[in-house]
Coordinates of C-alpha atoms in Angstrom, one line a residue:
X1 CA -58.9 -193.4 -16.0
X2 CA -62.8 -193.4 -16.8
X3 CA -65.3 -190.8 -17.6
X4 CA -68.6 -192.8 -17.6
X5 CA -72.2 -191.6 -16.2
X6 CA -73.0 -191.0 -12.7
X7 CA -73.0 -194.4 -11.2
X8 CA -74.7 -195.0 -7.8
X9 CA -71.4 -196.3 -6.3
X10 CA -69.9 -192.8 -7.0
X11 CA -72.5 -191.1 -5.5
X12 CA -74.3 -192.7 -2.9
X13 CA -76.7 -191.0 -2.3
X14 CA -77.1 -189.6 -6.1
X15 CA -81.2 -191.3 -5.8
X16 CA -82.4 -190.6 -3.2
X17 CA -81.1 -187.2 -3.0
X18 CA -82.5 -186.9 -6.7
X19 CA -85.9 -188.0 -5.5
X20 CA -86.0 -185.8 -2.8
X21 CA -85.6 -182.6 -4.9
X22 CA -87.8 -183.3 -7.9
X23 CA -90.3 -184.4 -5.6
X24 CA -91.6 -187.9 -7.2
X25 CA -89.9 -190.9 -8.7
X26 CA -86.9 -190.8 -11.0
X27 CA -88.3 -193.4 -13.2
X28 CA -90.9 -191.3 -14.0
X29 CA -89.1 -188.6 -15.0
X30 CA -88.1 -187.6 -19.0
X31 CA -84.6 -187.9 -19.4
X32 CA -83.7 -184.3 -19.5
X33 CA -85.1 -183.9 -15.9
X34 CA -83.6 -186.7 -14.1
X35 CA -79.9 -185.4 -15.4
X36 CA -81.7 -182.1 -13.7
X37 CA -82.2 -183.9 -10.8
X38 CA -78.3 -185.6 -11.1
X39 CA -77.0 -182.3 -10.7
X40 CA -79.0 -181.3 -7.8
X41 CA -78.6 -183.8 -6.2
X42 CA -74.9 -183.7 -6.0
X43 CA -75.3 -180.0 -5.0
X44 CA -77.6 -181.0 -2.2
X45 CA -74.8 -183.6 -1.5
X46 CA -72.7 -180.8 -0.4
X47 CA -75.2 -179.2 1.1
X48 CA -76.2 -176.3 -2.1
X49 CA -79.6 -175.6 -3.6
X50 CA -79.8 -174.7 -7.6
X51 CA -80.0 -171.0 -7.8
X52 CA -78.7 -170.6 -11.5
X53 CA -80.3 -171.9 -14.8
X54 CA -79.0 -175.0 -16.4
X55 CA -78.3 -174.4 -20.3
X56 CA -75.2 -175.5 -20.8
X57 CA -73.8 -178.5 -22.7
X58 CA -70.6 -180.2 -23.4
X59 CA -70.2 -177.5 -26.7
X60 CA -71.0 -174.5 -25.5
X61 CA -69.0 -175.5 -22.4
X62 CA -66.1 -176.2 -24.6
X63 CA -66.6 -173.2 -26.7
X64 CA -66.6 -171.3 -23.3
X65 CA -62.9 -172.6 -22.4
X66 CA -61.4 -172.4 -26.3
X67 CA -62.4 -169.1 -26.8
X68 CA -61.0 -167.8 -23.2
X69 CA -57.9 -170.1 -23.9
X70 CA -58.2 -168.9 -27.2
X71 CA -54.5 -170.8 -26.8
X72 CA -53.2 -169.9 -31.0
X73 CA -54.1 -166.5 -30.9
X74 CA -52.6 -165.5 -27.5
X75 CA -49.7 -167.5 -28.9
X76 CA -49.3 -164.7 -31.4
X77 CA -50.6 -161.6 -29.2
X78 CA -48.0 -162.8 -26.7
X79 CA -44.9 -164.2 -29.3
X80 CA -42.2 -160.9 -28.1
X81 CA -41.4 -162.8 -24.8
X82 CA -40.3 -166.3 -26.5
X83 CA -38.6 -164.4 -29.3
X84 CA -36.6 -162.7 -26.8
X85 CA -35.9 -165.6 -24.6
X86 CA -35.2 -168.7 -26.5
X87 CA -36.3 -167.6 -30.1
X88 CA -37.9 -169.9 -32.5
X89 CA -36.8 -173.1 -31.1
X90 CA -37.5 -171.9 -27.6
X91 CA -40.8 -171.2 -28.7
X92 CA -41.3 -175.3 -30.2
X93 CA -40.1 -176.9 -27.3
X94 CA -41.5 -174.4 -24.6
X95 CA -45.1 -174.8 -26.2
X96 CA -44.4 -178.6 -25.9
X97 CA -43.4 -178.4 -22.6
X98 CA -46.2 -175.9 -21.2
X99 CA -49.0 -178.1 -23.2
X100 CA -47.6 -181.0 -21.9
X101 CA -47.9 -179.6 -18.0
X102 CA -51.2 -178.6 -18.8
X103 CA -52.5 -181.3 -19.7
X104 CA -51.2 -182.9 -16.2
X105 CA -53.4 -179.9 -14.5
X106 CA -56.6 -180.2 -16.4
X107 CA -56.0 -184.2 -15.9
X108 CA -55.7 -183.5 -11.7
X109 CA -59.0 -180.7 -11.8
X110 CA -61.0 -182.9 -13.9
X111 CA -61.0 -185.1 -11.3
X112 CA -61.8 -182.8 -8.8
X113 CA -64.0 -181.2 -10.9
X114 CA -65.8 -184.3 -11.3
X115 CA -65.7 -184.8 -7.7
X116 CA -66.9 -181.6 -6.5
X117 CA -68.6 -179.9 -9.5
X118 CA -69.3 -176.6 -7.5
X119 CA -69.2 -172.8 -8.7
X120 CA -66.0 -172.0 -6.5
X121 CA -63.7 -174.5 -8.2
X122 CA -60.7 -174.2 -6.2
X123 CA -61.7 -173.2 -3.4
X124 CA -64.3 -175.8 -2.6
X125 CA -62.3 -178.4 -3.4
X126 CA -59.6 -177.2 -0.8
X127 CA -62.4 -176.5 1.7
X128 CA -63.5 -180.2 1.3
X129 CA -59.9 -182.2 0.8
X130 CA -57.3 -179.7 2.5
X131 CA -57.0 -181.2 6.3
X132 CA -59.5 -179.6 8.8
X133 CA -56.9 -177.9 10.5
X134 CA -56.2 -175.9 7.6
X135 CA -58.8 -176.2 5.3
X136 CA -60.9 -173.4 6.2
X137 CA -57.9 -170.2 5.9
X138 CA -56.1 -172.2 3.1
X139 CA -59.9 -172.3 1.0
X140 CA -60.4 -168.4 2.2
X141 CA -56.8 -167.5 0.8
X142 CA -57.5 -169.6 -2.4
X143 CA -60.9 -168.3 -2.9
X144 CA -59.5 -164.5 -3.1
X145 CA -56.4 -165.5 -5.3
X146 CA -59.2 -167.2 -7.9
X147 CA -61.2 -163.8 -8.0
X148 CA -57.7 -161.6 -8.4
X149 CA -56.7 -164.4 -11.3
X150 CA -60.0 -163.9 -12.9
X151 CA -60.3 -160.4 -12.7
X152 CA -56.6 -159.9 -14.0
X153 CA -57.7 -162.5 -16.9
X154 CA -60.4 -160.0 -17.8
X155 CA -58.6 -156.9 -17.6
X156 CA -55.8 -158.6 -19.7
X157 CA -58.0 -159.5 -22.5
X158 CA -59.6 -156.1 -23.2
X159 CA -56.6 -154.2 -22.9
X160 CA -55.7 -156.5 -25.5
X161 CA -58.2 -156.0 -27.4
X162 CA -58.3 -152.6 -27.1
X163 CA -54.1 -152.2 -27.9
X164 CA -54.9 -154.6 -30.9
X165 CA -57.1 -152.1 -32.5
X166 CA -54.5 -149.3 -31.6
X167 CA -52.1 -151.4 -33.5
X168 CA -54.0 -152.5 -36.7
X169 CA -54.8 -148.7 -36.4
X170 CA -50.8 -148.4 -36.3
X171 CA -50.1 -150.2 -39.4
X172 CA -52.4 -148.5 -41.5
X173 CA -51.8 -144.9 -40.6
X174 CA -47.9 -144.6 -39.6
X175 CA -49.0 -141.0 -38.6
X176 CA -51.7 -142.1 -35.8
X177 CA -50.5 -141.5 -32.4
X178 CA -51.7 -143.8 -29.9
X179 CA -52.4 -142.1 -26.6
X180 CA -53.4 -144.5 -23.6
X181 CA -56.2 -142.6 -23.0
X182 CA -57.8 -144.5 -25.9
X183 CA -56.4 -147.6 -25.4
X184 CA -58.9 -147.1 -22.2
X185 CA -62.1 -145.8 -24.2
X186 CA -61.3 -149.0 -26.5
X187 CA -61.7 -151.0 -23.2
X188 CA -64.5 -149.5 -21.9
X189 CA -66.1 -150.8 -25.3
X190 CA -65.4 -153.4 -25.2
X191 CA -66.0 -154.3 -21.3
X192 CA -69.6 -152.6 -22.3
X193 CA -70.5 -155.7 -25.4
X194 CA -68.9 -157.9 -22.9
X195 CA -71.4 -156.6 -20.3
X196 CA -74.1 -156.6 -22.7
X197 CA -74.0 -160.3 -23.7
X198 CA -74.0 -161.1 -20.0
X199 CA -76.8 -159.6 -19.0
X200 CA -79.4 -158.5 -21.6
X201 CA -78.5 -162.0 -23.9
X202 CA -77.2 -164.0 -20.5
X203 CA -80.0 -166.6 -21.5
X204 CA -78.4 -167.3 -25.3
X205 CA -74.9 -167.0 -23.3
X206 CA -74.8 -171.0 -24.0
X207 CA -75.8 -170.2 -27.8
X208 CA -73.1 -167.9 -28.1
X209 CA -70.2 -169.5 -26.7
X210 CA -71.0 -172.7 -29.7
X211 CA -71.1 -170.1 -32.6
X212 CA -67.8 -168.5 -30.9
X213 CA -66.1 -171.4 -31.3
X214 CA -67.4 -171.8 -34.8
X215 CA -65.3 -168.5 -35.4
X216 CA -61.9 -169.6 -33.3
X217 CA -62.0 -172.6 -35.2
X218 CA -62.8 -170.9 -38.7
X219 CA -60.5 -168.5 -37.2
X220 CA -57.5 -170.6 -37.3
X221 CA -57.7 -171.1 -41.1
X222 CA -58.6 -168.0 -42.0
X223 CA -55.5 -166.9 -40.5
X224 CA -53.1 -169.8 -41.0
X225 CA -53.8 -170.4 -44.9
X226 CA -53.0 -167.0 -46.5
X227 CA -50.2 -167.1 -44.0
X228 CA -48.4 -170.1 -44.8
X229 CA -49.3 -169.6 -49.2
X230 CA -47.7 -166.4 -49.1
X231 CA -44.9 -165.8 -46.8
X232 CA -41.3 -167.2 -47.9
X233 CA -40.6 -170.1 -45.7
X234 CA -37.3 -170.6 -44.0
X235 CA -35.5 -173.7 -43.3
X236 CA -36.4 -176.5 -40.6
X237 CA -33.1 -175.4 -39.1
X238 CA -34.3 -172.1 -38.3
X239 CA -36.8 -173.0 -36.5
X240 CA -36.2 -176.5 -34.7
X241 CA -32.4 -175.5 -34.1
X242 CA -32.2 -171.4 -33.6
X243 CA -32.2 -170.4 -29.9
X244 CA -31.5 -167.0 -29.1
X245 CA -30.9 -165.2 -26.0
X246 CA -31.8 -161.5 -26.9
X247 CA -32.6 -161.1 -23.2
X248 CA -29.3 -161.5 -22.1
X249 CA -29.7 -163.8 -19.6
X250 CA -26.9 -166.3 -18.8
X251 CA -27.2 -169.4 -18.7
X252 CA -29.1 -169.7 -22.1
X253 CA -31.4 -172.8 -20.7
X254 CA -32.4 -169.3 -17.6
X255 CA -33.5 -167.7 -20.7
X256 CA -35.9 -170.9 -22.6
X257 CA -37.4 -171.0 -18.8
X258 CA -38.3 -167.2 -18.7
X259 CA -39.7 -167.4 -22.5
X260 CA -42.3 -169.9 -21.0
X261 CA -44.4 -167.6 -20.3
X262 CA -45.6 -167.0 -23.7
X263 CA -46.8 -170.2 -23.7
X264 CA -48.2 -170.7 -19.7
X265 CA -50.2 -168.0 -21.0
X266 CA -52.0 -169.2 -23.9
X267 CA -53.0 -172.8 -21.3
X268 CA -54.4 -170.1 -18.0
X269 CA -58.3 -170.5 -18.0
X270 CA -58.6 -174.3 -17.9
X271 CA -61.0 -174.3 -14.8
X272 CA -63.6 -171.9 -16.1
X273 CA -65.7 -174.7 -16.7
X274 CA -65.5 -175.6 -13.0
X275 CA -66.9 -172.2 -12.3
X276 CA -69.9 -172.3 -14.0
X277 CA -70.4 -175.6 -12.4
X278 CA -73.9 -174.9 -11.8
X279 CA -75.1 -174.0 -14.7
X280 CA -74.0 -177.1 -16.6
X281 CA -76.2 -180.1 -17.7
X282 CA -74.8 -183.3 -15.8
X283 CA -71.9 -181.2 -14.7
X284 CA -69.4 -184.0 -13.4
X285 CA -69.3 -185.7 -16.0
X286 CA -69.3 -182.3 -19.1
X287 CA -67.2 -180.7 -16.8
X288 CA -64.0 -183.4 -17.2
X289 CA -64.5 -184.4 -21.0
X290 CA -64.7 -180.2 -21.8
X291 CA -61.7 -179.5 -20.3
X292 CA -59.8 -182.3 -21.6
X293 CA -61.0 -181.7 -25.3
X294 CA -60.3 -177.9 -24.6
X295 CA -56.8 -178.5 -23.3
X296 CA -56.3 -181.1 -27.0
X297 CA -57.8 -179.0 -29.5
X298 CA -56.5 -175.4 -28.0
X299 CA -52.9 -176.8 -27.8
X300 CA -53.6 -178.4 -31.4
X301 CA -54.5 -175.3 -33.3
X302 CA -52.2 -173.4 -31.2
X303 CA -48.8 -175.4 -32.0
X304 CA -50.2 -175.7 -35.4
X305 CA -50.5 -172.4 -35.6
X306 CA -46.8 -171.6 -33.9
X307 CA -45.1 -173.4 -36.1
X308 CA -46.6 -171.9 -39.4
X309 CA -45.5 -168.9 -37.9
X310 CA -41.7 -169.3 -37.3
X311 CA -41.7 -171.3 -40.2
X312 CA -43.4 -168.0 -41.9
X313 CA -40.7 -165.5 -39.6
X314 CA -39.2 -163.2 -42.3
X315 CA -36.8 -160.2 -40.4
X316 CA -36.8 -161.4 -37.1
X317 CA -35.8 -157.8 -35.8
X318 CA -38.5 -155.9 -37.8
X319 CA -40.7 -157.8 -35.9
X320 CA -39.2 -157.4 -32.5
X321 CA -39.3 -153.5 -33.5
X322 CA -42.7 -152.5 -35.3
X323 CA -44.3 -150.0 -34.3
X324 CA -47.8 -151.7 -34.1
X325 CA -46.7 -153.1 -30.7
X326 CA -47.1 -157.0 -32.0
X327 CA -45.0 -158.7 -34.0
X328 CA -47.3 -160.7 -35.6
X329 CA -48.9 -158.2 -37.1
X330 CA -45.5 -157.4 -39.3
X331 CA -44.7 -160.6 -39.8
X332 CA -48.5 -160.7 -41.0
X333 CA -47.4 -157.8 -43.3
X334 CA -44.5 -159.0 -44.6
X335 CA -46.1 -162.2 -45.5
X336 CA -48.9 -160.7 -47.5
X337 CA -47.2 -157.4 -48.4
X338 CA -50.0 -155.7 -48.0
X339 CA -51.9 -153.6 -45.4
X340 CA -55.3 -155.0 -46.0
X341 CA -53.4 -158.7 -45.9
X342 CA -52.3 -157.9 -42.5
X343 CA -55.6 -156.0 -41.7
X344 CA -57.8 -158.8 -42.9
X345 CA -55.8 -161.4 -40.9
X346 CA -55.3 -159.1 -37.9
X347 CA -59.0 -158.7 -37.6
X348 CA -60.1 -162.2 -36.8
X349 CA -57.8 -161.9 -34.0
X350 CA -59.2 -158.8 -32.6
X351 CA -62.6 -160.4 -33.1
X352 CA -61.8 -163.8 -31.6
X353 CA -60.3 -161.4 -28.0
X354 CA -63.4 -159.8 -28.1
X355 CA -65.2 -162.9 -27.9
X356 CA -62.9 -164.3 -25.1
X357 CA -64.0 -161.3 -23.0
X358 CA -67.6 -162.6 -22.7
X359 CA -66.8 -165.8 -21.1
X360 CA -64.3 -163.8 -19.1
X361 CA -66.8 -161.7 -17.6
X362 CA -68.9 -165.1 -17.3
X363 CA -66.3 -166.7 -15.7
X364 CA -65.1 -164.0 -13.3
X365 CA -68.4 -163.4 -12.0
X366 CA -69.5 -167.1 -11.6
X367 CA -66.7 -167.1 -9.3
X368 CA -67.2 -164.4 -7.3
X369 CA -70.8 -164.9 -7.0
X370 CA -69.6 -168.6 -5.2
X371 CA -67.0 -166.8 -2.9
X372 CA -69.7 -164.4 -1.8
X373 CA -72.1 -166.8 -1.0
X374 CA -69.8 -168.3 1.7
X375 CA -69.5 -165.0 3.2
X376 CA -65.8 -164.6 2.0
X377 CA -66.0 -161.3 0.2
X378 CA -67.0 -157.7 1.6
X379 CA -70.7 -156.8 0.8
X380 CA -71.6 -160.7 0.2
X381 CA -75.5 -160.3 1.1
X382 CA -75.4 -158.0 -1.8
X383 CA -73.0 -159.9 -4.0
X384 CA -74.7 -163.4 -3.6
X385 CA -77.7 -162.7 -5.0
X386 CA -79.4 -164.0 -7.8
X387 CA -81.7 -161.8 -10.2
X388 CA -85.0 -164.0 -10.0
X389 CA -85.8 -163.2 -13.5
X390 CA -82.8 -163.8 -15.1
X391 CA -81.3 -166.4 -12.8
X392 CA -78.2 -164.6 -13.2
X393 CA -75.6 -163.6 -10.7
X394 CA -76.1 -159.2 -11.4
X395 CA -74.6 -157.8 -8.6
X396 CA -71.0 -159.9 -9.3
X397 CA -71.4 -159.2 -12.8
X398 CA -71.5 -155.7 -12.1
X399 CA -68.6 -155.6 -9.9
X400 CA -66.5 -157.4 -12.3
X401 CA -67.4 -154.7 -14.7
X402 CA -66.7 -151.8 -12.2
X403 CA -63.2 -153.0 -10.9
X404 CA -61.9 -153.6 -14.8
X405 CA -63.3 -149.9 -15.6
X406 CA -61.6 -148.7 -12.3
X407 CA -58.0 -150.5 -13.0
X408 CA -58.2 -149.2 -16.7
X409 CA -57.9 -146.0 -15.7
X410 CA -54.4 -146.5 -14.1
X411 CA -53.1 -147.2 -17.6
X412 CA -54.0 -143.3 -18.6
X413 CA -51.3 -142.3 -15.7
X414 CA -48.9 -145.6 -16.7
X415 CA -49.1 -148.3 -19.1
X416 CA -46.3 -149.6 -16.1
X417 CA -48.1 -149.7 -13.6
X418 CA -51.5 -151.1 -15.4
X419 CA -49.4 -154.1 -16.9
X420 CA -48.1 -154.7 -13.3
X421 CA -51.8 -155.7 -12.2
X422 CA -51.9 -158.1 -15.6
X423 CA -48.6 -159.6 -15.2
X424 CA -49.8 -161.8 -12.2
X425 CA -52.2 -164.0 -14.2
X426 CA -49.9 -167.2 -14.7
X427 CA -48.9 -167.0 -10.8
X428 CA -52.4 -166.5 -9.4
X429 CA -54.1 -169.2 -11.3
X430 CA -51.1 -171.6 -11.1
X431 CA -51.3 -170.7 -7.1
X432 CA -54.6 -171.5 -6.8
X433 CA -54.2 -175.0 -8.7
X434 CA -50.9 -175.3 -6.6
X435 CA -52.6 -175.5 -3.2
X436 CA -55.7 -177.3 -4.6
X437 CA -53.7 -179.8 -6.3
X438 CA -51.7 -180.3 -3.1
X439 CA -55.2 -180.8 -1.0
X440 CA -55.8 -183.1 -3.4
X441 CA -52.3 -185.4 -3.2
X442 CA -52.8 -185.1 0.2
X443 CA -56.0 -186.2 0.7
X444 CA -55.0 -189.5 -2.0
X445 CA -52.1 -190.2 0.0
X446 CA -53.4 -190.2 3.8
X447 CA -57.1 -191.6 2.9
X448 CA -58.1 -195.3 1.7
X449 CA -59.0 -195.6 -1.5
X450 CA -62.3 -196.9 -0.4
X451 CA -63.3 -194.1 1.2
X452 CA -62.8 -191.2 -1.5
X453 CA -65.7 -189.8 -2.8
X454 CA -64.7 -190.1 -6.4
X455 CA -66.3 -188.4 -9.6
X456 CA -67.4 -189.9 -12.6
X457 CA -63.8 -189.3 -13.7
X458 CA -60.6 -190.9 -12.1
X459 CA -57.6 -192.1 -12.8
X460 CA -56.3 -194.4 -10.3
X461 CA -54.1 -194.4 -7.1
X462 CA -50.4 -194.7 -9.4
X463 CA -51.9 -192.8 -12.5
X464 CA -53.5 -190.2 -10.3
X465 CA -50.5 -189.9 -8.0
X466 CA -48.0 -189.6 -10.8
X467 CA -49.8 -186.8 -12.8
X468 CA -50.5 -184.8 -9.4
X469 CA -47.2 -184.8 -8.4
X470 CA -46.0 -183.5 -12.2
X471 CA -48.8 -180.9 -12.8
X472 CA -47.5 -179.8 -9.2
X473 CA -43.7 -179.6 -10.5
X474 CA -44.6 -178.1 -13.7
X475 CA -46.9 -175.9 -11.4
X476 CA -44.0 -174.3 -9.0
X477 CA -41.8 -174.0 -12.0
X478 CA -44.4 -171.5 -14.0
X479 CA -45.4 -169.4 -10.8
X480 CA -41.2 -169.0 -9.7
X481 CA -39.9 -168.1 -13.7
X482 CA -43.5 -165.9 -14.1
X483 CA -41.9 -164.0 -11.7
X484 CA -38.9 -163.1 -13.6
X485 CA -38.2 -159.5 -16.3
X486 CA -37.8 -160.7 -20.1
X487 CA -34.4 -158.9 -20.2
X488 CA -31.4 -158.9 -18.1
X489 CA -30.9 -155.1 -17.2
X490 CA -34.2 -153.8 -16.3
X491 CA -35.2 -150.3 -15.8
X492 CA -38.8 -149.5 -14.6
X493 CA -40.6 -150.3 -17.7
X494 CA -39.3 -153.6 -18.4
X495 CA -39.3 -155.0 -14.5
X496 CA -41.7 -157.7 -13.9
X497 CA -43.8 -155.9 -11.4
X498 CA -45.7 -159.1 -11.1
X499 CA -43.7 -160.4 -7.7
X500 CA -44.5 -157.1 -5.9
X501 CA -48.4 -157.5 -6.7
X502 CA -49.0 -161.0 -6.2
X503 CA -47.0 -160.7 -2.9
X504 CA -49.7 -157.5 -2.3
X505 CA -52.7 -159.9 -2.9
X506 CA -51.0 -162.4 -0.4
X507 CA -50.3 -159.8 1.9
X508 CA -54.1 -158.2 1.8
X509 CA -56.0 -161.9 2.3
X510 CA -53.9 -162.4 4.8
X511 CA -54.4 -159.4 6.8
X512 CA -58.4 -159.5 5.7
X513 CA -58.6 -162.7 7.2
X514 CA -57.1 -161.9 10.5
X515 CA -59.4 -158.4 10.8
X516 CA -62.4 -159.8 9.3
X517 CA -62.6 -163.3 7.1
X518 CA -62.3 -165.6 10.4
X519 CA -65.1 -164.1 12.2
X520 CA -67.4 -164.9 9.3
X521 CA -66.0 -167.4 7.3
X522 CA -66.7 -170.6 8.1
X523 CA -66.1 -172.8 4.5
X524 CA -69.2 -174.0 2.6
X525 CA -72.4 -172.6 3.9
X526 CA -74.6 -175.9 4.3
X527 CA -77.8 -174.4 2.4
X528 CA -79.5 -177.8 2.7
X529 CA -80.0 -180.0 5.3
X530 CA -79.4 -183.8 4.8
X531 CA -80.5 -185.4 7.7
X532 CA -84.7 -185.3 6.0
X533 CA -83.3 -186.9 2.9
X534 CA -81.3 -189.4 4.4
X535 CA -83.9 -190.3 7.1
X536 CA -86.7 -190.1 4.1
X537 CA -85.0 -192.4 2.0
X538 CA -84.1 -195.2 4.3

C-alpha cells in the first residue's frame, strides 16, 4: 500500500493532458498551477472540464469529514441503542468492531477515490468498473441511493441539533414542554446558518471547515476532562464485562449485533471527501490520506471518549429514562451535579452538530450537483449549473435546503414517521459502498493487474482483495441488523421503519429508470474530447 504523488506510470496521460489545459509547458509553471493542471488533467482523463473552484487542502478536507463524522459526539447523541442492546461492554467491543470495518471501507474507497477522484463518488466509480452490461442502471440506481443517504444525513443532523436544544432546554426548565412544532423552527435555523455558510461565505467554506475542527478537537476535552474529574468511576468489570439485553432479544449475541448501530452511525460520511472531488487541490492523492486520518483520529477521540463515558455511567436506568431525550445529558448531570455542568458540556455538542450541518449541506449538494450533470436527476439542466460568480453549485444547494425544510414538516404530524426517513442512513450509504465495492472486487478479480488504471494509492492484488472482500462482509452485516427495531415487542413507535423506506427508494429508482432514467441516462457525459490531446501530444 502507497500514497505517493501522481506518477506518470499511474496516469498516462497525466502530461500531456496537463499541457493541453494550461495551455503552455508544465515546467514553466509555479508549483501551485501545475497541481492545478494535475487535477484537470485527470478530469479531462475521464472526459470532465473544471467547473468548481479549487481551495481545498488536506486540513480543511479532513476538518470537512471529522466534523460530519463528528464520530465521539454522535457516540453520545446516539448511546440509548447500545445501552439497550449489549450495554456497556456491547458498546466496547461493538465500537471496535464497527471502527475496525470502517477502516476496511475507507481503505477499499481510497483507492477508488484515488483512482477516480470525481464529484459522484460512487456512482462514477460503478459507471467506470461495474461490467458494461450493468454498469450503466447499477451507477443510475447507486447515484440516487447516494443523494437519499446524503439528504437523510442532513436532515438527521439538524433534527439533532434542533432536539438537542429542546433537551438542554429540558434539563434546565423541568416545566418546558417540548412541542415538535419547535423541534422544526429549531431546524429551520439551523438549515438557514447551514445555508448561509454555503452560499454567502461558500468561498471561506475551506477556512471554516480547519477552525471547525479546531473546535471538535478542543471539543473533545472540553467535554471529556470535567467529565472524567468529576463523575464516580465504576469498576473495569462494569464496563469490559456487563452486557445487557434490555431489548429482549434472544440470543443475547442478536442483541450486541442490533446495538451496532450506535456505532455504524458515528463511521457514515467517510466518502464526503470523494464528493467534493473537484474542488480539492491534487485530489487523488488528499482525497486517500484525508479519509484515512479521518477514519484514525474520529474513531480515536470517539472510543476515547466512549470509554470515559461508561466508565463515568452512574444510574444506568436514569439515563435510559430522562426526560431530556439523551442520556448523556444526565449522565452529564450526574457527573457534575449541576445544571450549568451539564449545560456547559452539552453545549459544545450542540455547537460541534451545528457545525456538521455545513459540510452536510456541502456534501449533499456536491453530490447532487455530479448526478445531475449526467442527466440522472429530474430538472438536471437546471440543477447542473454552476453560479459563474461564485463557482458554486446554487441550484443543488438550494434543493438540498428545500427537501430538508419539506421533510421537517412531517415531524409536526409524527416524530414516527419523520425518524422513519432518518433511520435509513447506515443502509443507504453502506448500499452504495456495497455495490461500488463489489464493481470494484470484480473489476480486480477478472482484469490483469497490468491493465488497472490505478491511483496514487493502492494496496496490492492479496492486500487489496482481502480488505474488499471484509469491508464487503462487514458491509452486508450493517445494512441487514440496520434494518432491525431496538426492542423485541414493537408497537408503531419503536418499529424500525427503515426497511419499508429504503425498500421505497429501491422501489422508486427502479420504476424512474424504466419510465424515464434509460432514455436519458447514458453514464458519464464525455464533456471533453480526447482524441485533440492525444493526437497533439504524440
Amino acid at each position: 500500500m502507497a500514497a505517493s504523488s501522481l506518477s506518470e506510470h499511474e496516469y498516462p496521460l497525466k502530461t500531456m493532458l496537463a499541457k493541453e489545459v494550461s495551455g503552455e509547458s508544465l515546467g514553466a509553471e509555479p508549483a501551485a498551477e501545475i497541481v492545478q493542471s494535475q487535477d484537470e488533467a485527470v478530469l479531462a482523463y475521464y472526459g470532465k472540464r473544471q467547473q468548481l473552484r479549487r481551495n481545498f487542502g488536506l486540513l480543511s478536507v479532513v476538518g470537512l469529514t471529522c466534523t460530519i463524522l463528528i464520530t465521539w459526539e454522535g457516540v453520545l447523541s446516539v448511546l440509548e441503542a447500545g445501552l439497550l442492546n449489549g450495554g456497556p461492554s456491547g458498546l466496547i467491543y461493538g465500537f471496535l468492531f464497527a471502527w475496525a470495518g470502517s477502516i476496511m471501507q475507507v481503505l477499499t474507497m481510497a483507492e477508488m477515490g484515488s483512482m477516480i477522484p470525481l464529484a459522484g463518488g460512487q456512482y462514477n466509480w460503478v459507471a467506470i468498473l461495474a461490467p458494461p452490461s450493468c454498469s450503466k442502471f447499477l451507477s443510475y440506481l447507486t447515484g440516487w441511493i447516494t443523494i437519499i443517504a446524503w439528504q437523510a444525513g442532513l436532515s438527521t443532523g439538524a433534527f439533532l441539533g434542533g432536539t438537542l436544544i429542546q433537551g438542554l432546554l429540558i434539563l434546565n426548565n423541568p416545566n418546558y414542554t417540548p412541542y415538535q412544532w419547535q423541534g422544526t423552527l429549531l431546524f429551520y435555523a439551523i438549515i438557514a446558518v447551514a445555508l448561509f455558510v454555503n452560499t454567502y461565505l461558500g468561498r471561506l467554506l475551506p477556512k471554516i471547515e480547519s477552525l471547525v475542527l479546531v473546535v471538535h478537537i478542543c471539543g473533545f476535552f472540553a467535554v471529556l476532562i470535567p467529565l472524567v474529574y468529576f463523575a464516580p468511576h465504576v469498576s473495569a468489570g462494569d464496563v469490559f464485562q456487563n452486557f445487557s439485553n434490555i431489548g429482549g432479544w434472544n440470543p443475547s449475541g442478536l442483541s450486541f449485533f442490533i446495538g451496532l448501530t450506535t456505532s455504524m452511525l458515528t463511521f457514515t460520511g467517510l466518502d464526503a471527501a470523494c464528493h467534493i472531488a473537484e474542488e480539492i487541490e491534487n485530489a487523488a492523492v488528499v482525497i486517500p490520506r484525508s479519509m484515512c486520518i479521518s477514519v484514525i483520529l474520529n474513531g480515536v477521540l470517539g472510543f476515547s471518549m466512549l470509554l470515559a463515558l461508561l466508565f463515568c455511567l452512574g444510574d444506568l436506568a436514569d439515563a435510559l429514562a430522562t426526560t431530556t431525550g439523551y442520556p448523556f445529558i444526565e449522565i452529564f448531570y450526574q457527573a457534575t451535579g449541576s445544571n450549568a455542568g451539564a449545560s456547559a458540556m452539552t453545549a459544545v455538542i450542540i455547537v460541534t452538530f451545528i457545525f456538521e450541518v455545513f459540510g452536510l449541506l456541502a456534501t449533499a449538494s456536491r453530490m447532487t450537483w455530479a448526478f445531475a450533470r449526467e442527466q440522472g436527476l429530474p430538472f438536471s439542466s437546471h440543477l447542473a449549473r454552476v453560479e459563474p460568480r461564485t463557482f458554486l453549485p446554487l441550484w443543488s444547494i438550494g434543493l438540498m435546503v428545500v427537501i430538508s425544510c419539506i421533510l421537517a414538516l412531517i415531524n409536526i404530524g409524527s416524530t414516527t414517521a419523520f425518524n422513519a426517513f432518518i433511520s435509513l442512513v447506515i443502509a443507504a450509504f453502506y448500499s452504495t459502498f456495497l455495490i461500488a465495492a463489489s464493481a470494484l472486487l470484480h473489476k480486480r478479480l477478472t482484469t490483469p493487474a497490468a491493465e488497472m488504471h490505478w491511483g496514487p494509492f493502492k494496496m496490492g492484488r492479496v492486500l487489496g482483495l482481502t480488505v474488499n472482500i471484509l469491508a464487503i462482509l462487514y458491509s452486508v452485516i450493517g445494512i441487514f441488523f440496520s434494518f432491525w427495531p431496538p426492542t423485541m415487542t414493537v408497537t408503531a413507535q419503536t418499529m424500525n421503519w427503515s426497511v419499508a423506506v429504503f425498500g421505497g427508494v429501491i422501489v422508486f429508482a427502479i420504476v424512474f429508470w424504466f419510465a424515464h432514467g434509460r432514455k436519458v441516462y447514458t453514464g458519464p457525459i464525455v464533456e471533453i474530447g480526447m482524441g485533440r490531446v492525444l493526437s497533439k501530444s504524440a
